[in-house]
Amino acid sequence: MKLRRLTCHDLVLDGDQSAAYVGDSVVVLSPISTTVLTALAEDRWESVTDVAALVEETYGNPPEGSAFEAVSGVVDELARLGLVERVD
């Protein structure tokens, strides 16, 4: 799966968390969601495997499952919010 960030009106970083203004909503993102989103750019595609490796390096292994599975769930939510685009 490949990912890229979509345009949002504004992204405000505060430490390891962020808030994104997308559509008509402001969404507060967790540290892991912030890491995923800031690892992406609008003009290039990244592999979910590479992003999962970054998350694992930053936060360690998740208590259950793999970093890939955890990041895939984060990507699903970010896509639902309109912050990332993915292709399988």
Tab-separated table of N, CA, C and O in Angstrom:
chain	number	residue	atom	x	y	z
A	1	MET	N	0.853	-1.175	0.000
A	1	MET	CA	0.000	0.000	0.000
A	1	MET	C	0.895	1.233	0.000
A	1	MET	O	1.892	1.288	0.696
A	2	LYS	N	0.514	2.213	-0.792
A	2	LYS	CA	1.221	3.495	-0.865
A	2	LYS	C	0.323	4.586	-0.318
A	2	LYS	O	-0.904	4.532	-0.447
A	3	LEU	N	0.943	5.608	0.274
A	3	LEU	CA	0.212	6.699	0.924
A	3	LEU	C	0.792	8.043	0.517
A	3	LEU	O	1.978	8.147	0.220
A	4	ARG	N	-0.061	9.044	0.554
A	4	ARG	CA	0.410	10.420	0.473
A	4	ARG	C	-0.556	11.302	1.244
A	4	ARG	O	-1.732	10.975	1.433
A	5	ARG	N	-0.053	12.422	1.692
A	5	ARG	CA	-0.875	13.364	2.444
A	5	ARG	C	-1.749	14.155	1.487
A	5	ARG	O	-1.323	14.508	0.385
A	6	LEU	N	-2.965	14.425	1.895
A	6	LEU	CA	-3.849	15.304	1.138
A	6	LEU	C	-3.765	16.710	1.715
A	6	LEU	O	-3.334	16.908	2.854
A	7	THR	N	-4.200	17.674	0.950
A	7	THR	CA	-4.174	19.058	1.398
A	7	THR	C	-5.175	19.271	2.528
A	7	THR	O	-6.324	18.846	2.431
A	8	CYS	N	-4.712	19.900	3.586
A	8	CYS	CA	-5.628	20.317	4.647
A	8	CYS	C	-5.466	21.830	4.784
A	8	CYS	O	-4.461	22.399	4.380
A	9	HIS	N	-6.482	22.480	5.335
A	9	HIS	CA	-6.461	23.937	5.450
A	9	HIS	C	-5.317	24.403	6.343
A	9	HIS	O	-4.692	25.411	6.079
A	10	ASP	N	-5.063	23.639	7.417
A	10	ASP	CA	-4.025	24.027	8.370
A	10	ASP	C	-3.630	22.810	9.186
A	10	ASP	O	-4.463	21.944	9.468
A	11	LEU	N	-2.383	22.743	9.565
A	11	LEU	CA	-1.872	21.703	10.446
A	11	LEU	C	-1.017	22.389	11.496
A	11	LEU	O	-0.030	23.044	11.165
A	12	VAL	N	-1.419	22.265	12.752
A	12	VAL	CA	-0.707	22.904	13.859
A	12	VAL	C	-0.077	21.810	14.697
A	12	VAL	O	-0.771	20.916	15.200
A	13	LEU	N	1.249	21.855	14.826
A	13	LEU	CA	1.975	20.888	15.634
A	13	LEU	C	2.192	21.439	17.028
A	13	LEU	O	2.548	22.604	17.198
A	14	ASP	N	1.976	20.587	18.029
A	14	ASP	CA	2.204	20.962	19.425
A	14	ASP	C	2.879	19.784	20.103
A	14	ASP	O	2.216	18.835	20.517
A	15	GLY	N	4.197	19.834	20.149
A	15	GLY	CA	4.943	18.700	20.688
A	15	GLY	C	4.785	17.513	19.761
A	15	GLY	O	5.023	17.608	18.565
A	16	ASP	N	4.327	16.397	20.318
A	16	ASP	CA	4.153	15.204	19.489
A	16	ASP	C	2.711	15.004	19.033
A	16	ASP	O	2.382	13.990	18.448
A	17	GLN	N	1.849	15.991	19.299
A	17	GLN	CA	0.463	15.938	18.845
A	17	GLN	C	0.228	17.052	17.833
A	17	GLN	O	1.049	17.944	17.678
A	18	SER	N	-0.914	16.980	17.166
A	18	SER	CA	-1.241	18.022	16.197
A	18	SER	C	-2.749	18.174	16.080
A	18	SER	O	-3.516	17.337	16.557
A	19	ALA	N	-3.128	19.261	15.441
A	19	ALA	CA	-4.523	19.506	15.097
A	19	ALA	C	-4.556	19.873	13.621
A	19	ALA	O	-3.736	20.663	13.147
A	20	ALA	N	-5.482	19.269	12.904
A	20	ALA	CA	-5.606	19.510	11.465
A	20	ALA	C	-6.987	20.075	11.184
A	20	ALA	O	-7.987	19.578	11.703
A	21	TYR	N	-7.020	21.125	10.370
A	21	TYR	CA	-8.276	21.702	9.907
A	21	TYR	C	-8.502	21.170	8.504
A	21	TYR	O	-7.786	21.509	7.567
A	22	VAL	N	-9.483	20.278	8.381
A	22	VAL	CA	-9.770	19.638	7.106
A	22	VAL	C	-11.275	19.659	6.878
A	22	VAL	O	-12.049	19.374	7.793
A	23	GLY	N	-11.680	20.026	5.671
A	23	GLY	CA	-13.116	20.162	5.421
A	23	GLY	C	-13.683	21.248	6.307
A	23	GLY	O	-13.174	22.365	6.328
A	24	ASP	N	-14.699	20.915	7.077
A	24	ASP	CA	-15.313	21.863	8.015
A	24	ASP	C	-15.003	21.521	9.459
A	24	ASP	O	-15.683	21.992	10.364
A	25	SER	N	-13.976	20.706	9.677
A	25	SER	CA	-13.701	20.206	11.022
A	25	SER	C	-12.253	20.416	11.426
A	25	SER	O	-11.362	20.462	10.587
A	26	VAL	N	-12.050	20.487	12.728
A	26	VAL	CA	-10.715	20.452	13.304
A	26	VAL	C	-10.581	19.109	14.002
A	26	VAL	O	-11.445	18.727	14.784
A	27	VAL	N	-9.516	18.402	13.696
A	27	VAL	CA	-9.285	17.071	14.238
A	27	VAL	C	-7.987	17.092	15.026
A	27	VAL	O	-6.958	17.540	14.515
A	28	VAL	N	-8.037	16.648	16.272
A	28	VAL	CA	-6.839	16.520	17.091
A	28	VAL	C	-6.277	15.116	16.881
A	28	VAL	O	-6.999	14.129	16.996
A	29	LEU	N	-4.989	15.065	16.548
A	29	LEU	CA	-4.347	13.796	16.231
A	29	LEU	C	-3.424	13.342	17.354
A	29	LEU	O	-2.716	14.153	17.951
A	30	SER	N	-3.416	12.048	17.590
A	30	SER	CA	-2.540	11.438	18.582
A	30	SER	C	-1.086	11.541	18.120
A	30	SER	O	-0.816	11.840	16.946
A	31	PRO	N	-0.140	11.262	19.013
A	31	PRO	CA	1.258	11.281	18.591
A	31	PRO	C	1.553	10.338	17.422
A	31	PRO	O	2.279	10.715	16.497
A	32	ILE	N	1.006	9.137	17.435
A	32	ILE	CA	1.280	8.207	16.339
A	32	ILE	C	0.641	8.700	15.048
A	32	ILE	O	1.269	8.675	13.983
A	33	SER	N	-0.588	9.189	15.111
A	33	SER	CA	-1.232	9.740	13.917
A	33	SER	C	-0.458	10.937	13.384
A	33	SER	O	-0.307	11.101	12.169
A	34	THR	N	0.059	11.764	14.276
A	34	THR	CA	0.867	12.917	13.879
A	34	THR	C	2.145	12.460	13.190
A	34	THR	O	2.534	13.007	12.152
A	35	THR	N	2.783	11.432	13.732
A	35	THR	CA	4.003	10.895	13.122
A	35	THR	C	3.721	10.372	11.724
A	35	THR	O	4.482	10.640	10.789
A	36	VAL	N	2.627	9.645	11.571
A	36	VAL	CA	2.260	9.124	10.251
A	36	VAL	C	2.009	10.279	9.285
A	36	VAL	O	2.555	10.313	8.177
A	37	LEU	N	1.201	11.247	9.692
A	37	LEU	CA	0.837	12.341	8.797
A	37	LEU	C	2.048	13.188	8.411
A	37	LEU	O	2.210	13.550	7.240
A	38	THR	N	2.916	13.489	9.361
A	38	THR	CA	4.068	14.348	9.052
A	38	THR	C	5.157	13.598	8.289
A	38	THR	O	6.038	14.233	7.717
A	39	ALA	N	5.092	12.275	8.255
A	39	ALA	CA	6.040	11.495	7.454
A	39	ALA	C	5.671	11.517	5.969
A	39	ALA	O	6.466	11.121	5.124
A	40	LEU	N	4.473	11.996	5.665
A	40	LEU	CA	3.966	11.993	4.296
A	40	LEU	C	4.040	13.376	3.670
A	40	LEU	O	3.987	14.378	4.368
A	41	ALA	N	4.119	13.399	2.356
A	41	ALA	CA	4.092	14.648	1.595
A	41	ALA	C	2.997	14.536	0.542
A	41	ALA	O	2.578	13.440	0.189
A	42	GLU	N	2.547	15.679	0.056
A	42	GLU	CA	1.499	15.690	-0.971
A	42	GLU	C	2.032	15.286	-2.341
A	42	GLU	O	1.285	14.791	-3.172
A	43	ASP	N	3.322	15.510	-2.571
A	43	ASP	CA	3.869	15.326	-3.913
A	43	ASP	C	4.620	14.014	-4.125
A	43	ASP	O	5.241	13.814	-5.159
A	44	ARG	N	4.572	13.110	-3.147
A	44	ARG	CA	5.214	11.809	-3.362
A	44	ARG	C	4.498	10.732	-2.553
A	44	ARG	O	3.916	11.003	-1.516
A	45	TRP	N	4.562	9.521	-3.050
A	45	TRP	CA	3.955	8.362	-2.408
A	45	TRP	C	4.986	7.682	-1.525
A	45	TRP	O	6.141	7.555	-1.908
A	46	GLU	N	4.569	7.254	-0.352
A	46	GLU	CA	5.408	6.502	0.582
A	46	GLU	C	4.775	5.140	0.808
A	46	GLU	O	3.551	5.015	0.784
A	47	SER	N	5.582	4.150	1.081
A	47	SER	CA	5.023	2.833	1.378
A	47	SER	C	4.622	2.775	2.854
A	47	SER	O	5.288	3.359	3.716
A	48	VAL	N	3.548	2.080	3.126
A	48	VAL	CA	3.100	1.925	4.508
A	48	VAL	C	4.151	1.168	5.316
A	48	VAL	O	4.313	1.408	6.508
A	49	THR	N	4.914	0.307	4.672
A	49	THR	CA	5.983	-0.425	5.356
A	49	THR	C	7.040	0.541	5.884
A	49	THR	O	7.502	0.402	7.024
A	50	ASP	N	7.419	1.526	5.073
A	50	ASP	CA	8.412	2.510	5.508
A	50	ASP	C	7.871	3.375	6.646
A	50	ASP	O	8.593	3.676	7.604
A	51	VAL	N	6.623	3.778	6.552
A	51	VAL	CA	6.016	4.594	7.609
A	51	VAL	C	5.887	3.773	8.894
A	51	VAL	O	6.164	4.268	9.988
A	52	ALA	N	5.523	2.504	8.775
A	52	ALA	CA	5.418	1.630	9.950
A	52	ALA	C	6.785	1.462	10.613
A	52	ALA	O	6.879	1.439	11.851
A	53	ALA	N	7.837	1.358	9.813
A	53	ALA	CA	9.189	1.242	10.369
A	53	ALA	C	9.558	2.495	11.154
A	53	ALA	O	10.162	2.408	12.233
A	54	LEU	N	9.190	3.672	10.647
A	54	LEU	CA	9.436	4.927	11.360
A	54	LEU	C	8.675	4.956	12.681
A	54	LEU	O	9.232	5.341	13.720
A	55	VAL	N	7.419	4.564	12.661
A	55	VAL	CA	6.610	4.541	13.888
A	55	VAL	C	7.213	3.562	14.893
A	55	VAL	O	7.338	3.874	16.083
A	56	GLU	N	7.621	2.397	14.435
A	56	GLU	CA	8.218	1.395	15.332
A	56	GLU	C	9.527	1.910	15.917
A	56	GLU	O	9.804	1.714	17.109
A	57	GLU	N	10.325	2.583	15.098
A	57	GLU	CA	11.587	3.158	15.571
A	57	GLU	C	11.335	4.236	16.625
A	57	GLU	O	12.071	4.347	17.599
A	58	THR	N	10.295	5.019	16.427
A	58	THR	CA	9.984	6.124	17.333
A	58	THR	C	9.333	5.659	18.631
A	58	THR	O	9.673	6.140	19.711
A	59	TYR	N	8.386	4.720	18.535
A	59	TYR	CA	7.566	4.342	19.688
A	59	TYR	C	7.790	2.921	20.185
A	59	TYR	O	7.235	2.539	21.213
A	60	GLY	N	8.548	2.122	19.452
A	60	GLY	CA	8.757	0.729	19.830
A	60	GLY	C	7.637	-0.146	19.288
A	60	GLY	O	6.742	0.307	18.577
A	61	ASN	N	7.710	-1.417	19.637
A	61	ASN	CA	6.699	-2.376	19.187
A	61	ASN	C	5.379	-2.143	19.902
A	61	ASN	O	5.365	-1.836	21.098
A	62	PRO	N	4.263	-2.318	19.209
A	62	PRO	CA	2.964	-2.198	19.877
A	62	PRO	C	2.770	-3.372	20.845
A	62	PRO	O	3.384	-4.426	20.670
A	63	PRO	N	1.920	-3.205	21.863
A	63	PRO	CA	1.700	-4.283	22.823
A	63	PRO	C	1.124	-5.545	22.188
A	63	PRO	O	1.382	-6.653	22.652
A	64	GLU	N	0.348	-5.379	21.137
A	64	GLU	CA	-0.234	-6.514	20.418
A	64	GLU	C	-0.119	-6.262	18.924
A	64	GLU	O	-0.243	-5.136	18.461
A	65	GLY	N	0.088	-7.330	18.172
A	65	GLY	CA	0.165	-7.202	16.719
A	65	GLY	C	1.481	-6.581	16.291
A	65	GLY	O	2.434	-6.484	17.054
A	66	SER	N	1.510	-6.130	15.055
A	66	SER	CA	2.731	-5.543	14.481
A	66	SER	C	2.555	-4.045	14.269
A	66	SER	O	1.433	-3.527	14.253
A	67	ALA	N	3.673	-3.371	14.088
A	67	ALA	CA	3.621	-1.938	13.773
A	67	ALA	C	2.892	-1.723	12.454
A	67	ALA	O	2.144	-0.760	12.299
A	68	PHE	N	3.091	-2.633	11.497
A	68	PHE	CA	2.408	-2.521	10.211
A	68	PHE	C	0.894	-2.539	10.405
A	68	PHE	O	0.174	-1.723	9.823
A	69	GLU	N	0.385	-3.473	11.221
A	69	GLU	CA	-1.060	-3.554	11.474
A	69	GLU	C	-1.560	-2.297	12.176
A	69	GLU	O	-2.622	-1.763	11.823
A	70	ALA	N	-0.795	-1.811	13.151
A	70	ALA	CA	-1.198	-0.611	13.878
A	70	ALA	C	-1.245	0.603	12.951
A	70	ALA	O	-2.207	1.378	12.969
A	71	VAL	N	-0.212	0.758	12.133
A	71	VAL	CA	-0.165	1.901	11.215
A	71	VAL	C	-1.253	1.778	10.155
A	71	VAL	O	-1.862	2.782	9.772
A	72	SER	N	-1.539	0.583	9.709
A	72	SER	CA	-2.631	0.397	8.743
A	72	SER	C	-3.952	0.887	9.324
A	72	SER	O	-4.756	1.513	8.617
A	73	GLY	N	-4.196	0.634	10.597
A	73	GLY	CA	-5.406	1.137	11.249
A	73	GLY	C	-5.419	2.652	11.335
A	73	GLY	O	-6.454	3.292	11.109
A	74	VAL	N	-4.277	3.245	11.642
A	74	VAL	CA	-4.161	4.711	11.684
A	74	VAL	C	-4.421	5.281	10.292
A	74	VAL	O	-5.141	6.272	10.140
A	75	VAL	N	-3.855	4.660	9.275
A	75	VAL	CA	-4.043	5.114	7.897
A	75	VAL	C	-5.518	5.053	7.505
A	75	VAL	O	-6.037	5.975	6.861
A	76	ASP	N	-6.199	3.985	7.894
A	76	ASP	CA	-7.635	3.877	7.611
A	76	ASP	C	-8.382	5.077	8.178
A	76	ASP	O	-9.237	5.675	7.510
A	77	GLU	N	-8.064	5.445	9.417
A	77	GLU	CA	-8.749	6.573	10.053
A	77	GLU	C	-8.364	7.899	9.400
A	77	GLU	O	-9.222	8.753	9.160
A	78	LEU	N	-7.088	8.092	9.099
A	78	LEU	CA	-6.661	9.332	8.438
A	78	LEU	C	-7.287	9.458	7.056
A	78	LEU	O	-7.642	10.558	6.628
A	79	ALA	N	-7.446	8.348	6.343
A	79	ALA	CA	-8.110	8.370	5.033
A	79	ALA	C	-9.582	8.717	5.196
A	79	ALA	O	-10.130	9.502	4.415
A	80	ARG	N	-10.230	8.153	6.207
A	80	ARG	CA	-11.641	8.450	6.455
A	80	ARG	C	-11.837	9.940	6.752
A	80	ARG	O	-12.827	10.548	6.345
A	81	LEU	N	-10.869	10.545	7.423
A	81	LEU	CA	-10.942	11.970	7.755
A	81	LEU	C	-10.581	12.875	6.573
A	81	LEU	O	-10.752	14.078	6.637
A	82	GLY	N	-10.048	12.299	5.505
A	82	GLY	CA	-9.661	13.087	4.332
A	82	GLY	C	-8.276	13.685	4.433
A	82	GLY	O	-7.966	14.654	3.745
A	83	LEU	N	-7.421	13.097	5.296
A	83	LEU	CA	-6.063	13.622	5.469
A	83	LEU	C	-5.027	12.875	4.657
A	83	LEU	O	-3.955	13.416	4.392
A	84	VAL	N	-5.306	11.623	4.276
A	84	VAL	CA	-4.367	10.878	3.440
A	84	VAL	C	-5.126	10.172	2.332
A	84	VAL	O	-6.324	9.892	2.439
A	85	GLU	N	-4.394	9.890	1.275
A	85	GLU	CA	-4.902	9.082	0.164
A	85	GLU	C	-4.047	7.823	0.129
A	85	GLU	O	-2.834	7.874	0.351
A	86	ARG	N	-4.679	6.711	-0.145
A	86	ARG	CA	-3.931	5.452	-0.224
A	86	ARG	C	-4.331	4.690	-1.469
A	86	ARG	O	-5.455	4.817	-1.953
A	87	VAL	N	-3.391	3.934	-1.971
A	87	VAL	CA	-3.643	3.014	-3.071
A	87	VAL	C	-3.059	1.672	-2.666
A	87	VAL	O	-2.008	1.613	-2.034
A	88	ASP	N	-3.770	0.621	-3.012
A	88	ASP	CA	-3.293	-0.722	-2.635
A	88	ASP	C	-2.380	-1.303	-3.673
A	88	ASP	O	-2.249	-0.951	-4.753
